[in-house]
mmCIF file of C-alpha atoms in Angstrom:
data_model
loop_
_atom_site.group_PDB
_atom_site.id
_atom_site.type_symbol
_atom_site.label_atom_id
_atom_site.label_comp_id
_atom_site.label_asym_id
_atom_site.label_seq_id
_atom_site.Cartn_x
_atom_site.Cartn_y
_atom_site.Cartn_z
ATOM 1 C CA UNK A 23 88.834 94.043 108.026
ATOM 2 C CA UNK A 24 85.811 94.586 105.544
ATOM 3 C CA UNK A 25 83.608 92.068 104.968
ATOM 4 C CA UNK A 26 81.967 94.004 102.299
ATOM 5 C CA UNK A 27 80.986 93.432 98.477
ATOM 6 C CA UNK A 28 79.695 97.130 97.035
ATOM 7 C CA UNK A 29 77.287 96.791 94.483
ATOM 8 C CA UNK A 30 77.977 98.408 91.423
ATOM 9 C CA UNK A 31 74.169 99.815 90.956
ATOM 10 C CA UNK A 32 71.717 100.019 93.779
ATOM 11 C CA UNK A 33 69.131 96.582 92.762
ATOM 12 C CA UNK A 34 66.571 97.673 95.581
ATOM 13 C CA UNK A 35 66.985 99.735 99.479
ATOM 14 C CA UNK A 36 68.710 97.687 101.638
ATOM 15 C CA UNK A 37 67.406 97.854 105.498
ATOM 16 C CA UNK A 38 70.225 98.059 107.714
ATOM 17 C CA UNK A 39 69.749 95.223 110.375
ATOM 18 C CA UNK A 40 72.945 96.185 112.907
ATOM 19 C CA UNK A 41 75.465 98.631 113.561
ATOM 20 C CA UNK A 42 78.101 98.857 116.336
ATOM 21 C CA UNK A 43 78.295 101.734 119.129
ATOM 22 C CA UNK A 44 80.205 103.251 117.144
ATOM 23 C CA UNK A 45 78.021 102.861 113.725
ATOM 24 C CA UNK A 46 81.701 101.472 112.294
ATOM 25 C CA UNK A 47 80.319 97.736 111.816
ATOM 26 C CA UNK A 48 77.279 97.783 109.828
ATOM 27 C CA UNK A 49 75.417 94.832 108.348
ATOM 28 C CA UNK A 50 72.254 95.320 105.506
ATOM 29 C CA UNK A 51 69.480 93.311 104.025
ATOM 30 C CA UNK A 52 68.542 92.344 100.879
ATOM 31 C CA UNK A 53 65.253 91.221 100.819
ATOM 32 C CA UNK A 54 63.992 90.319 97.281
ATOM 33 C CA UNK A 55 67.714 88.610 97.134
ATOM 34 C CA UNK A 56 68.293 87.257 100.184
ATOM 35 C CA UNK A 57 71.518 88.788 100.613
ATOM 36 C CA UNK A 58 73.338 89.902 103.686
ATOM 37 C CA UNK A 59 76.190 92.459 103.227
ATOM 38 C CA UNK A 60 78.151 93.289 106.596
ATOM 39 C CA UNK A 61 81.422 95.393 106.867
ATOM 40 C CA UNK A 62 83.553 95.076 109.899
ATOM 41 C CA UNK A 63 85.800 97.098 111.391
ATOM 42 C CA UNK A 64 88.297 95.329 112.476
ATOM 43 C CA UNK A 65 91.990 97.696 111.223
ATOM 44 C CA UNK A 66 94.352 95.163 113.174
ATOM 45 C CA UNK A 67 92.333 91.531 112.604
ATOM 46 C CA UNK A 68 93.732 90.681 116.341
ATOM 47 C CA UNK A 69 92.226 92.152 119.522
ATOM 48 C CA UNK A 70 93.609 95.926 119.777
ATOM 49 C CA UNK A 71 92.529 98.997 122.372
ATOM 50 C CA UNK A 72 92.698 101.981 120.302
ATOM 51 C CA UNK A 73 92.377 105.216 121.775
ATOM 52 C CA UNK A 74 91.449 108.004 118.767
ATOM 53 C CA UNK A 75 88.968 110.335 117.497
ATOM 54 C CA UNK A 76 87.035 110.288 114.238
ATOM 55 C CA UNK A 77 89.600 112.521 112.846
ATOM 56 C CA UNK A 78 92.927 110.274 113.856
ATOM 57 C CA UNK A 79 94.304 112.517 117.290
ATOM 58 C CA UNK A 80 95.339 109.991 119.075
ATOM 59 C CA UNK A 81 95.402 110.471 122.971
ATOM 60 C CA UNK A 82 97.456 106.895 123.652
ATOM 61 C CA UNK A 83 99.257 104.105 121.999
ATOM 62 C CA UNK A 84 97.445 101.618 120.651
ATOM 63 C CA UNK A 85 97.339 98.416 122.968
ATOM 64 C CA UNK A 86 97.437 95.357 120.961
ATOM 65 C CA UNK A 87 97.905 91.948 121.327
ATOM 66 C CA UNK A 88 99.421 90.111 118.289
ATOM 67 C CA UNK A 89 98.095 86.336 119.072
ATOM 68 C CA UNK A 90 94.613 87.200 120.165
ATOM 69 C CA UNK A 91 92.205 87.443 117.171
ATOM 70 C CA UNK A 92 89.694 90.427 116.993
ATOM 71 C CA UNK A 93 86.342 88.445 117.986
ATOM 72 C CA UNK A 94 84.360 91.132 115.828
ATOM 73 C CA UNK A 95 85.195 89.186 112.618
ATOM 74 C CA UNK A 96 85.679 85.714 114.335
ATOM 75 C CA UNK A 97 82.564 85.494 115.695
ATOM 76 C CA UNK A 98 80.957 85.617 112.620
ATOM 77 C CA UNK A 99 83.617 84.115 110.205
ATOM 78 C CA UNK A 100 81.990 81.062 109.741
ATOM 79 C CA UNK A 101 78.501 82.139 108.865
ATOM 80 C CA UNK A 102 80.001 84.335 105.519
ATOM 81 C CA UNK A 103 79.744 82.999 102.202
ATOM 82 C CA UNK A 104 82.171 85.277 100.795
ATOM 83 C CA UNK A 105 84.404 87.700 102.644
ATOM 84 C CA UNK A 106 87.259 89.996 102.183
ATOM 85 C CA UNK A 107 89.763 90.819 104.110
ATOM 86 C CA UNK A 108 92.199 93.607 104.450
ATOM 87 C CA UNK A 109 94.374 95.757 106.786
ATOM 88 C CA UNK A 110 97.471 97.346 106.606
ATOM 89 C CA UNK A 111 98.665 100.906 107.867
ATOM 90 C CA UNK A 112 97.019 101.199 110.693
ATOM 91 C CA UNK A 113 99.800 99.333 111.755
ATOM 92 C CA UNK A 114 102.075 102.059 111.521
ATOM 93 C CA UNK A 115 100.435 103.958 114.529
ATOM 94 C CA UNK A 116 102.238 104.123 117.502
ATOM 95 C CA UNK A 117 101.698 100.816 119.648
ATOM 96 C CA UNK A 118 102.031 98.514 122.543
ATOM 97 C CA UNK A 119 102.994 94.810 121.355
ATOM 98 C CA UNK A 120 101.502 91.942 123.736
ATOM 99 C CA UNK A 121 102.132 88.417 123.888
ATOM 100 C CA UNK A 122 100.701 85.825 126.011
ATOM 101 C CA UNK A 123 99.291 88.398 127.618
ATOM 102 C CA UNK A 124 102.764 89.852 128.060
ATOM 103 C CA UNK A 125 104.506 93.477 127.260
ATOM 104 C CA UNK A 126 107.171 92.623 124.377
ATOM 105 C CA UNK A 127 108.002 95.591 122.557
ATOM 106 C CA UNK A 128 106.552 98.486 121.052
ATOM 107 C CA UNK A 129 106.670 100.808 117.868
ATOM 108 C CA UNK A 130 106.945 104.555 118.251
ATOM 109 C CA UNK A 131 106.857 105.042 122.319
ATOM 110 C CA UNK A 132 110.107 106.987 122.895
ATOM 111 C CA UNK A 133 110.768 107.071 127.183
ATOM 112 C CA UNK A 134 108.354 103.732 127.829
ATOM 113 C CA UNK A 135 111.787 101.330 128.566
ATOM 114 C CA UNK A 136 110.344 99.447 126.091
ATOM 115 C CA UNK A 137 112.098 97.362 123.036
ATOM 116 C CA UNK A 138 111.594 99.232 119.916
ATOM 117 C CA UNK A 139 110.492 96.379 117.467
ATOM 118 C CA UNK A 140 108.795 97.954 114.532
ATOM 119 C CA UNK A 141 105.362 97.602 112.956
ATOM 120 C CA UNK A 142 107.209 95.461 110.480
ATOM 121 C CA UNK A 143 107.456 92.850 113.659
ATOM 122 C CA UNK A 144 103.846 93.226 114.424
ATOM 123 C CA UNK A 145 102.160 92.893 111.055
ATOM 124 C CA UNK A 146 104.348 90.167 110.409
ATOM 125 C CA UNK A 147 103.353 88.163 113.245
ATOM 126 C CA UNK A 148 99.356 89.096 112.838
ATOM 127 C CA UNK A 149 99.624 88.131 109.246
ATOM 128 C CA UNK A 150 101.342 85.024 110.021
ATOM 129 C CA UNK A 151 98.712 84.354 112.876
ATOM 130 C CA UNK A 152 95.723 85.340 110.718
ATOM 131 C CA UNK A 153 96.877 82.584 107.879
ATOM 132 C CA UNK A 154 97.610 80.010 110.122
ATOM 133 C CA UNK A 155 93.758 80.228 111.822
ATOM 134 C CA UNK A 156 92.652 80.609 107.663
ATOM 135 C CA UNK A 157 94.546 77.676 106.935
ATOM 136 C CA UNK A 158 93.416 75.169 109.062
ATOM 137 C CA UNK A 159 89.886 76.616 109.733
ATOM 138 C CA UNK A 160 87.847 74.152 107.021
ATOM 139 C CA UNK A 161 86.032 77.173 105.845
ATOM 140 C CA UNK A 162 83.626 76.338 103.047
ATOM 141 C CA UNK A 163 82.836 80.198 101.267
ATOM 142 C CA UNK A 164 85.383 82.112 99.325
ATOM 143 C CA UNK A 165 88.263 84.371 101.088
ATOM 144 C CA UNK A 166 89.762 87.292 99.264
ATOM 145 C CA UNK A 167 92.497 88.622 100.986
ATOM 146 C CA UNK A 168 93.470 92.425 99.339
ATOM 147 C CA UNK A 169 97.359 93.519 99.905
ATOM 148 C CA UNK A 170 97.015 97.675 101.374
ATOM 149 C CA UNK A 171 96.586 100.381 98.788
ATOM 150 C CA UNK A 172 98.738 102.993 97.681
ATOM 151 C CA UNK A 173 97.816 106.916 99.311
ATOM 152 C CA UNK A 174 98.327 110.005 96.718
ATOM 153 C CA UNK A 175 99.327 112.528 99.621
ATOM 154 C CA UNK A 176 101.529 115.363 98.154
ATOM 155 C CA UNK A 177 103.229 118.226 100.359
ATOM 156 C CA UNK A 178 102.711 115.997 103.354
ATOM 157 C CA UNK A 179 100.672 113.155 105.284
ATOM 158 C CA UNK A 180 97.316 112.865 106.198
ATOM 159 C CA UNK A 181 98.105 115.123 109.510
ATOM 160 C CA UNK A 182 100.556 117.569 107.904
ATOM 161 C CA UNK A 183 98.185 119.094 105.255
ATOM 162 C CA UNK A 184 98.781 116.088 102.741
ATOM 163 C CA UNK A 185 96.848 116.971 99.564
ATOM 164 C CA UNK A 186 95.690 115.131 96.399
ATOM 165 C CA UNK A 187 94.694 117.805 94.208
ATOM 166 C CA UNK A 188 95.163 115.677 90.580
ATOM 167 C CA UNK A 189 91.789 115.103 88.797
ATOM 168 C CA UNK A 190 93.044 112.896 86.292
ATOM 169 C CA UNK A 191 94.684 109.657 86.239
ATOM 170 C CA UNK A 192 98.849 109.721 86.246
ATOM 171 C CA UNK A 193 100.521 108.245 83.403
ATOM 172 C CA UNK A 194 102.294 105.289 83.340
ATOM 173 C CA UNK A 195 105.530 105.268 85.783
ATOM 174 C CA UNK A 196 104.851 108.855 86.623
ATOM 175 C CA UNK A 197 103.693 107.599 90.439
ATOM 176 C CA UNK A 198 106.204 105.804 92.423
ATOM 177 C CA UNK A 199 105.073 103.503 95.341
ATOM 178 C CA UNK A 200 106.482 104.688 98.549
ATOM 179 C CA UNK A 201 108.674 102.818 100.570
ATOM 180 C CA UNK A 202 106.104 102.370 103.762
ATOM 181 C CA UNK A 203 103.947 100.820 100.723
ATOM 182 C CA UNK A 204 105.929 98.567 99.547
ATOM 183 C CA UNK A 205 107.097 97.676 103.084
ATOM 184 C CA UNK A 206 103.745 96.672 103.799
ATOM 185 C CA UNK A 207 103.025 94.936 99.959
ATOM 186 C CA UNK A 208 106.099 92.940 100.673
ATOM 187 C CA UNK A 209 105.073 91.349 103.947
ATOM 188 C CA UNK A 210 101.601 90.557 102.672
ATOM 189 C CA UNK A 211 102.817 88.885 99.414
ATOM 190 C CA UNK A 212 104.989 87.228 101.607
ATOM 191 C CA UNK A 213 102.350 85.640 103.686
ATOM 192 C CA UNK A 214 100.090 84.824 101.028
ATOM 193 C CA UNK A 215 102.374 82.918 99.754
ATOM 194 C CA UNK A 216 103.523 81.163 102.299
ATOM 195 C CA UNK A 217 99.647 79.959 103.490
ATOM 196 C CA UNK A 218 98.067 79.998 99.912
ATOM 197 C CA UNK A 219 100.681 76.831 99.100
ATOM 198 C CA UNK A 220 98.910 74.931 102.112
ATOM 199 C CA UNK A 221 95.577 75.755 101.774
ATOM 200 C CA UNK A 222 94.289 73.646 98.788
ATOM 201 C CA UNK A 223 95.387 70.608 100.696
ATOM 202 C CA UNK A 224 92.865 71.698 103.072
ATOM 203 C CA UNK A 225 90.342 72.629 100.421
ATOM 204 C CA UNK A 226 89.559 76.492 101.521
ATOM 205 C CA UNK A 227 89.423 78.638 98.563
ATOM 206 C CA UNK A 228 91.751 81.829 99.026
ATOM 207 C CA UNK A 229 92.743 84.526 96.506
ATOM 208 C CA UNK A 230 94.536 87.458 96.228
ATOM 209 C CA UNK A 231 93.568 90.494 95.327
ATOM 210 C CA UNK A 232 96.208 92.980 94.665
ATOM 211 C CA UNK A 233 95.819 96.295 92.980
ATOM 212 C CA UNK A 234 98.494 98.230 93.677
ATOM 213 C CA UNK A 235 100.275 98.819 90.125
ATOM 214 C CA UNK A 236 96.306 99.876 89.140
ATOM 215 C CA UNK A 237 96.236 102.289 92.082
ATOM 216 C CA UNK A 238 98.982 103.914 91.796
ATOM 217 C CA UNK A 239 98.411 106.111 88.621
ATOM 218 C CA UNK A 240 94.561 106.639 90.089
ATOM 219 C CA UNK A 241 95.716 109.759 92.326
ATOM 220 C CA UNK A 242 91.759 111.008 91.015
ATOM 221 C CA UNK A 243 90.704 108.222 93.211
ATOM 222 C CA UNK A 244 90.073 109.947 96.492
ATOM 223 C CA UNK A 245 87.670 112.572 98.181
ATOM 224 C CA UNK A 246 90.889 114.678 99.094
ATOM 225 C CA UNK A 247 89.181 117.279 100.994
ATOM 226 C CA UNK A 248 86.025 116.274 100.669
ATOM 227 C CA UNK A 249 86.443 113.738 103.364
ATOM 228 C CA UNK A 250 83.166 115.102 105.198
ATOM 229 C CA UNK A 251 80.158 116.196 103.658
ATOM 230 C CA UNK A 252 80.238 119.766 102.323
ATOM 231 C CA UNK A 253 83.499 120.689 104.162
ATOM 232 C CA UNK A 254 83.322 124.117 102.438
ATOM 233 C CA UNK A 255 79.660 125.562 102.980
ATOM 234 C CA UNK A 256 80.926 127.551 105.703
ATOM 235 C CA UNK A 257 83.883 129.227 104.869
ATOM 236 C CA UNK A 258 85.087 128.695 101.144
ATOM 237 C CA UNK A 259 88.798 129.138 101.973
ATOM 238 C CA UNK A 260 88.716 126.788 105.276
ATOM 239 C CA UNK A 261 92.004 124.768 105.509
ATOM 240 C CA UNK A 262 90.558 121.197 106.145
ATOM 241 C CA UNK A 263 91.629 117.870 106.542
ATOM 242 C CA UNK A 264 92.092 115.770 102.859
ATOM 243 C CA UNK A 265 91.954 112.173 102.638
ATOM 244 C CA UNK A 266 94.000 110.670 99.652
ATOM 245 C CA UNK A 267 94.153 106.714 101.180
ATOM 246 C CA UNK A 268 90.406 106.041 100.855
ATOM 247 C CA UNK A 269 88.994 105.222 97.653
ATOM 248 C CA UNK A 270 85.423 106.784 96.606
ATOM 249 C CA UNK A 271 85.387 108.193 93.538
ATOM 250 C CA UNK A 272 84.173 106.542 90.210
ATOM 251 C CA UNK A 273 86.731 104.513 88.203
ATOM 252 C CA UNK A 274 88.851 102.462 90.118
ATOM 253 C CA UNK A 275 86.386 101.080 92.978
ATOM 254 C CA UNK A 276 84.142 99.819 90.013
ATOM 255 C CA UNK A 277 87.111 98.344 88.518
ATOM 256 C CA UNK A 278 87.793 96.413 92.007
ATOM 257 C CA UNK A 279 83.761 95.224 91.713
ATOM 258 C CA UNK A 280 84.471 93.926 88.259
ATOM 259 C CA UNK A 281 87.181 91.558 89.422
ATOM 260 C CA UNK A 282 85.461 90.468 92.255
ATOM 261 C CA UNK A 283 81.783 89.403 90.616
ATOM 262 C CA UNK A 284 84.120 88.028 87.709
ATOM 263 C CA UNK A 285 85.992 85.352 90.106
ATOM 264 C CA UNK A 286 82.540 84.885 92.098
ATOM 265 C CA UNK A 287 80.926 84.204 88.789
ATOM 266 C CA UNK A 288 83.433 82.562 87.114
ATOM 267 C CA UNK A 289 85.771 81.264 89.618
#
């Protein structure tokens, strides 16, 4: 979940006032503008034990509990004036589903005896269970929920040897979503929907932001393998990890700050 509005050009140094164990939640200060900026990791929005490194080797399934909401963004949910939130494929991992505190299924855990339900099942139901708290929670700021974004891998995944070596954007219809990504698109449009029908009635102000047919011919969008700082100072022909999912290069991350100042703004 990221509870985070980038600013397009830097107005003045922030002084970062928390982080996590784990420096993933941060929160910084504006002073001259009294403005508080927090991002939160929460990759599931309900309560999950995830058991990973920083590069994605997983040594477990992840354990997580589809009608308990992650207190990391609940606790504060109230106190935001403006928040967005977004999820999305960490939810293909492989996982443990729990209910009422209960084993139900699972995705990906061959020889467990377990149901194999799907991550389709899960995000369904945490979607579903995330809207209905939204709904009925008499929240006063501004919610943006964002639908997942497309990844550029090519010639794999992100643990294959994926790569995203364009440095221009496609043209149009030349990138084709992937099914997984539309999978996921689908269920979240379908959610939306389905809550952002009932929520005027109860006067919280929820919009969608949804960038996918944008994304999709920005495969110059992503650090590919410069996914850590100077991956290359070492050995110039080092085979190293790429990441084509995140988005941190010029273009299309200030387009996504235009659209969000423009409905702050303007509504």
């Amino acid at each position: 979940m990221y509870l985070l509005l980038s600013l397009r050009r830097v107005v003045e140094q922030p002084v970062q006032i928390y982080q996590d164990v784990d420096s993933k939640s941060k929160r910084w200060y504006f002073q001259s503008y009294n403005l508080t900026i927090s991002n939160i990791w929460s990759p599931f929005l309900v309560k999950a034990a995830i058991f990973e490194d920083i590069n994605g080797v997983s040594t477990a399934e992840v354990q997580l509990h589809l009608d308990k909401l992650d207190k990391k963004w609940l606790d504060i949910y109230s106190s935001l004036d403006y928040m967005i939130i977004s999820t999305g494929k960490w939810f293909l991992k492989a996982a443990v589903y729990h209910e009422n505190d209960v084993i139900v299924g699972c995705h990906l855990c061959p020889g467990k005896n377990l149901i194999e339900l799907g991550f389709e099942y899960a995000y369904k139901k945490t979607l579903h269970y995330v809207m209905d708290f939204i709904k009925t929670s008499k929240y006063k700021g501004l919610i943006f929920f964002r639908t997942s974004t497309p990844d550029h891998f090519e010639n794999g995944e992100w643990h294959n040897g994926g790569t995203c070596p364009k440095t221009i954007p496609a043209k149009e219809g030349e990138v084709k979503i992937k099914d997984l990504n539309r999978i996921l698109r689908n269920i979240e449009l379908e959610e939306f929907e389905k809550t952002f029908a009932k929520v005027a009635h109860n006067e919280v102000n929820l919009k969608l932001l949804d960038f996918t047919n944008l994304l999709l011919s920005r495969p110059d969008g992503h650090p590919g393998p410069y996914r850590q700082f100077q991956p290359y100072s070492k050995n110039k022909t080092a085979v190293v990890q790429n990441d084509c999912l995140h988005w941190c290069i010029p273009g299309p991350i200030d387009f996504w700050n235009d659209v969000i100042m423009e409905i702050v703004v303007n509504g």
